[in-house]
Amino acid sequence: GVDLRAFLRNADALARARREIRRKRGSIDFDTPEVHVLLDEAGMPVDIVTRERTAATSLVEEAMLLANECVAEFLADRDLVSAYRVHEDPSPGSLASAAKTLTELGAVEGGLAAGIMLGDPRAINAAVEDAAGTAFAPQVNALLLRAQQRAVYKSHNEGHYALGARAYCHFTSPIRRYPDLLVHRMVRDYGQSKEIAEHFEQVIPEIASQSSSRERRAIEAEREVEAMKKAEYME
């Protein structure tokens, strides 16, 4: 049988190596708590917990990120239309505002603030890492995250700023996200026929746009339900 302990040790070492590669190329790892409201059988909230990041969750995250990048690069290198996950550079104004506020709070100093204002992802990541475990952590993460653009689906690759990725897509959850299913179909049907390629080129721009708007609606619904259940819990 498989030595599961050895396999997990190797996977953990790989995840650590991947985190270091991402850090060097300017990937930003925001530390934002993921809150879950636990419900009883009647749907009433009984507890509120935060999901903790561990070596185990990191191992899964890094494997998913790498799979998504590899598939996106396969598609982009062939100049194919698809549902790319695109994250544009943040606007200079939003970065300047965040840097000014964090400087006034004493959370960042001159050199780092200048790097943030220039949109250097390494400076933004350094600010997040420096704040980890301090009282400034919530403000630093919230303000710098708020300064970012919203990630969207686009039919052509334009890279992913926060991940420092040349190309990125969603590939790993085809049973719960339509863009992932679309990407699976693109990979499966690659090179099948000219007609299939032309069909994808016609329909994907609209599908990518609709996927982005549906994602926003889903996030809004999730936040509303979460807020409602938190209020019920506090009551």
Short mmCIF file of C-alpha atoms in Angstrom, two decimals:
data_model
loop_
_atom_site.label_atom_id
_atom_site.label_comp_id
_atom_site.label_asym_id
_atom_site.label_seq_id
_atom_site.Cartn_x
_atom_site.Cartn_y
_atom_site.Cartn_z
CA GLY A 1 0.00 0.00 0.00
CA VAL A 2 0.87 3.69 -0.15
CA ASP A 3 2.84 5.12 2.78
CA LEU A 4 0.42 7.96 3.49
CA ARG A 5 2.74 9.70 5.96
CA ALA A 6 5.59 9.85 3.44
CA PHE A 7 3.17 11.03 0.74
CA LEU A 8 1.84 13.83 2.95
CA ARG A 9 5.35 14.88 4.01
CA ASN A 10 6.34 15.14 0.34
CA ALA A 11 3.15 17.02 -0.51
CA ASP A 12 3.79 19.42 2.39
CA ALA A 13 7.36 20.03 1.18
CA LEU A 14 6.01 20.70 -2.31
CA ALA A 15 3.41 23.15 -0.93
CA ARG A 16 6.14 25.01 0.99
CA ALA A 17 8.29 25.22 -2.15
CA ARG A 18 5.34 26.51 -4.15
CA ARG A 19 4.54 29.18 -1.53
CA GLU A 20 8.14 30.37 -1.74
CA ILE A 21 8.02 30.48 -5.56
CA ARG A 22 4.79 32.49 -5.42
CA ARG A 23 6.24 34.85 -2.81
CA LYS A 24 9.32 35.53 -4.96
CA ARG A 25 7.27 36.35 -8.04
CA GLY A 26 5.05 38.79 -6.13
CA SER A 27 2.03 36.75 -5.07
CA ILE A 28 0.02 38.40 -2.28
CA ASP A 29 -1.37 36.22 0.52
CA PHE A 30 -4.01 38.21 2.35
CA ASP A 31 -4.88 36.85 5.78
CA THR A 32 -8.65 37.23 5.88
CA PRO A 33 -10.63 35.17 8.40
CA GLU A 34 -13.26 32.86 6.92
CA VAL A 35 -16.27 32.85 9.23
CA HIS A 36 -18.74 29.96 9.39
CA VAL A 37 -22.07 30.01 11.24
CA LEU A 38 -22.92 26.52 12.52
CA LEU A 39 -26.64 25.65 12.44
CA ASP A 40 -28.72 23.07 14.25
CA GLU A 41 -31.23 20.77 12.54
CA ALA A 42 -33.86 23.52 12.64
CA GLY A 43 -31.53 25.94 10.85
CA MET A 44 -30.89 28.06 13.95
CA PRO A 45 -27.32 29.26 14.61
CA VAL A 46 -25.58 27.56 17.54
CA ASP A 47 -22.01 28.81 17.09
CA ILE A 48 -19.77 31.05 15.01
CA VAL A 49 -16.32 29.73 14.16
CA THR A 50 -13.41 30.87 11.99
CA ARG A 51 -11.67 28.54 9.59
CA GLU A 52 -8.01 28.30 10.52
CA ARG A 53 -5.33 27.99 7.86
CA THR A 54 -3.12 24.98 8.53
CA ALA A 55 -0.42 23.00 6.73
CA ALA A 56 -3.23 20.70 5.54
CA THR A 57 -5.37 23.48 4.02
CA SER A 58 -2.25 25.03 2.47
CA LEU A 59 -1.33 21.71 0.89
CA VAL A 60 -4.73 21.56 -0.83
CA GLU A 61 -4.68 25.26 -1.82
CA GLU A 62 -1.25 25.06 -3.43
CA ALA A 63 -2.19 21.93 -5.39
CA MET A 64 -5.32 23.67 -6.69
CA LEU A 65 -3.47 26.89 -7.56
CA LEU A 66 -0.83 24.94 -9.48
CA ALA A 67 -3.42 22.90 -11.39
CA ASN A 68 -5.30 26.08 -12.33
CA GLU A 69 -2.12 27.81 -13.51
CA CYS A 70 -0.95 24.84 -15.58
CA VAL A 71 -4.28 24.56 -17.40
CA ALA A 72 -4.51 28.33 -17.97
CA GLU A 73 -0.98 28.38 -19.42
CA PHE A 74 -1.85 25.44 -21.70
CA LEU A 75 -4.81 27.43 -23.07
CA ALA A 76 -3.04 30.82 -23.19
CA ASP A 77 0.06 29.43 -24.93
CA ARG A 78 -2.24 28.25 -27.72
CA ASP A 79 -4.02 31.62 -27.78
CA LEU A 80 -7.39 29.97 -27.13
CA VAL A 81 -10.48 31.75 -25.89
CA SER A 82 -11.63 30.37 -22.53
CA ALA A 83 -12.94 31.44 -19.14
CA TYR A 84 -9.69 32.93 -17.81
CA ARG A 85 -9.67 34.25 -14.25
CA VAL A 86 -8.29 37.77 -14.66
CA HIS A 87 -7.18 40.06 -11.84
CA GLU A 88 -6.04 43.49 -13.01
CA ASP A 89 -3.54 45.78 -11.28
CA PRO A 90 -5.10 47.96 -8.55
CA SER A 91 -5.78 51.60 -9.39
CA PRO A 92 -3.07 54.08 -8.21
CA GLY A 93 -5.69 56.17 -6.38
CA SER A 94 -6.96 53.32 -4.23
CA LEU A 95 -3.40 52.27 -3.37
CA ALA A 96 -2.39 55.82 -2.45
CA SER A 97 -5.41 56.14 -0.17
CA ALA A 98 -4.64 52.82 1.57
CA ALA A 99 -0.94 53.70 1.98
CA LYS A 100 -1.80 57.12 3.43
CA THR A 101 -4.22 55.66 5.99
CA LEU A 102 -1.83 52.87 7.03
CA THR A 103 1.04 55.36 7.40
CA GLU A 104 -1.10 57.60 9.61
CA LEU A 105 -2.04 54.57 11.72
CA GLY A 106 1.65 53.72 12.09
CA ALA A 107 1.11 50.32 10.47
CA VAL A 108 3.62 50.91 7.65
CA GLU A 109 6.67 53.14 7.28
CA GLY A 110 7.94 55.37 4.45
CA GLY A 111 9.74 52.88 2.18
CA LEU A 112 7.01 50.27 2.36
CA ALA A 113 4.30 52.90 1.88
CA ALA A 114 6.07 54.13 -1.27
CA GLY A 115 6.18 50.56 -2.60
CA ILE A 116 2.46 50.13 -1.94
CA MET A 117 1.67 53.38 -3.76
CA LEU A 118 3.66 52.14 -6.78
CA GLY A 119 1.60 48.95 -6.80
CA ASP A 120 4.58 46.70 -6.07
CA PRO A 121 2.98 43.38 -5.04
CA ARG A 122 6.08 42.48 -3.00
CA ALA A 123 5.61 45.62 -0.89
CA ILE A 124 1.92 44.82 -0.37
CA ASN A 125 2.79 41.25 0.64
CA ALA A 126 5.56 42.51 2.94
CA ALA A 127 3.07 44.83 4.68
CA VAL A 128 0.68 41.89 5.20
CA GLU A 129 3.49 39.67 6.52
CA ASP A 130 4.86 42.40 8.82
CA ALA A 131 1.41 42.97 10.31
CA ALA A 132 0.77 39.27 10.98
CA GLY A 133 0.22 38.66 14.69
CA THR A 134 0.06 42.39 15.52
CA ALA A 135 -2.88 44.64 16.38
CA PHE A 136 -2.56 46.20 12.91
CA ALA A 137 -3.26 42.95 11.05
CA PRO A 138 -7.04 43.46 10.52
CA GLN A 139 -6.63 47.05 9.22
CA VAL A 140 -3.67 46.20 6.95
CA ASN A 141 -5.43 43.22 5.37
CA ALA A 142 -8.79 44.99 5.03
CA LEU A 143 -7.45 48.24 3.54
CA LEU A 144 -5.04 46.60 1.09
CA LEU A 145 -7.63 44.02 0.06
CA ARG A 146 -10.20 46.78 -0.51
CA ALA A 147 -7.69 48.60 -2.76
CA GLN A 148 -7.60 45.61 -5.12
CA GLN A 149 -9.65 45.24 -8.28
CA ARG A 150 -12.33 42.57 -8.40
CA ALA A 151 -11.25 39.36 -10.16
CA VAL A 152 -13.46 38.53 -13.15
CA TYR A 153 -13.83 35.94 -15.89
CA LYS A 154 -12.64 37.02 -19.35
CA SER A 155 -12.44 35.23 -22.66
CA HIS A 156 -8.78 36.20 -23.17
CA ASN A 157 -5.86 35.89 -20.79
CA GLU A 158 -4.71 39.10 -19.06
CA GLY A 159 -2.86 37.55 -16.12
CA HIS A 160 -3.58 37.53 -12.38
CA TYR A 161 -2.05 40.37 -10.34
CA ALA A 162 -2.55 39.08 -6.79
CA LEU A 163 -1.26 35.58 -7.60
CA GLY A 164 1.63 36.92 -9.70
CA ALA A 165 0.50 34.43 -12.34
CA ARG A 166 1.11 34.82 -16.08
CA ALA A 167 -2.19 33.03 -16.71
CA TYR A 168 -4.88 31.70 -14.38
CA CYS A 169 -8.23 29.98 -14.64
CA HIS A 170 -10.67 28.03 -12.49
CA PHE A 171 -10.40 24.33 -13.28
CA THR A 172 -10.64 22.36 -10.03
CA SER A 173 -14.37 22.61 -9.17
CA PRO A 174 -16.40 21.66 -12.28
CA ILE A 175 -19.28 20.27 -10.20
CA ARG A 176 -19.94 23.62 -8.50
CA ARG A 177 -18.69 26.36 -10.85
CA TYR A 178 -19.70 26.71 -14.48
CA PRO A 179 -16.42 28.38 -15.60
CA ASP A 180 -14.52 25.27 -14.40
CA LEU A 181 -16.79 23.03 -16.47
CA LEU A 182 -16.24 25.29 -19.46
CA VAL A 183 -12.46 25.07 -19.06
CA HIS A 184 -12.70 21.25 -18.84
CA ARG A 185 -14.62 21.26 -22.13
CA MET A 186 -12.01 23.52 -23.72
CA VAL A 187 -9.20 21.14 -22.73
CA ARG A 188 -11.19 18.07 -23.81
CA ASP A 189 -12.19 19.52 -27.20
CA TYR A 190 -8.86 21.24 -27.97
CA GLY A 191 -7.99 20.65 -31.62
CA GLN A 192 -11.11 18.55 -32.32
CA SER A 193 -12.44 20.62 -35.19
CA LYS A 194 -12.53 24.11 -36.66
CA GLU A 195 -16.33 24.28 -36.06
CA ILE A 196 -15.96 23.62 -32.31
CA ALA A 197 -13.24 26.30 -32.06
CA GLU A 198 -15.43 28.83 -33.88
CA HIS A 199 -18.41 27.99 -31.65
CA PHE A 200 -16.35 28.61 -28.49
CA GLU A 201 -15.07 31.91 -29.88
CA GLN A 202 -18.65 33.05 -30.47
CA VAL A 203 -20.21 32.07 -27.13
CA ILE A 204 -17.44 32.36 -24.52
CA PRO A 205 -17.21 36.18 -24.21
CA GLU A 206 -20.89 36.33 -23.17
CA ILE A 207 -20.56 33.26 -20.92
CA ALA A 208 -17.52 34.78 -19.17
CA SER A 209 -19.37 38.06 -18.60
CA GLN A 210 -22.47 36.28 -17.26
CA SER A 211 -20.34 34.06 -15.00
CA SER A 212 -18.80 37.18 -13.43
CA SER A 213 -22.20 38.78 -12.75
CA ARG A 214 -23.65 35.51 -11.37
CA GLU A 215 -20.62 35.17 -9.09
CA ARG A 216 -21.25 38.66 -7.68
CA ARG A 217 -24.91 37.82 -7.04
CA ALA A 218 -23.93 34.59 -5.28
CA ILE A 219 -21.43 36.43 -3.05
CA GLU A 220 -24.03 39.06 -2.15
CA ALA A 221 -26.57 36.35 -1.26
CA GLU A 222 -23.97 34.54 0.85
CA ARG A 223 -23.12 37.73 2.76
CA GLU A 224 -26.77 38.54 3.39
CA VAL A 225 -27.50 35.07 4.77
CA GLU A 226 -24.35 35.17 6.90
CA ALA A 227 -25.31 38.58 8.33
CA MET A 228 -28.84 37.33 9.06
CA LYS A 229 -27.60 34.21 10.86
CA LYS A 230 -25.08 36.25 12.88
CA ALA A 231 -27.91 38.56 13.98
CA GLU A 232 -30.04 35.57 14.97
CA TYR A 233 -27.11 34.17 16.97
CA MET A 234 -26.53 37.48 18.80
CA GLU A 235 -30.27 37.75 19.55
#
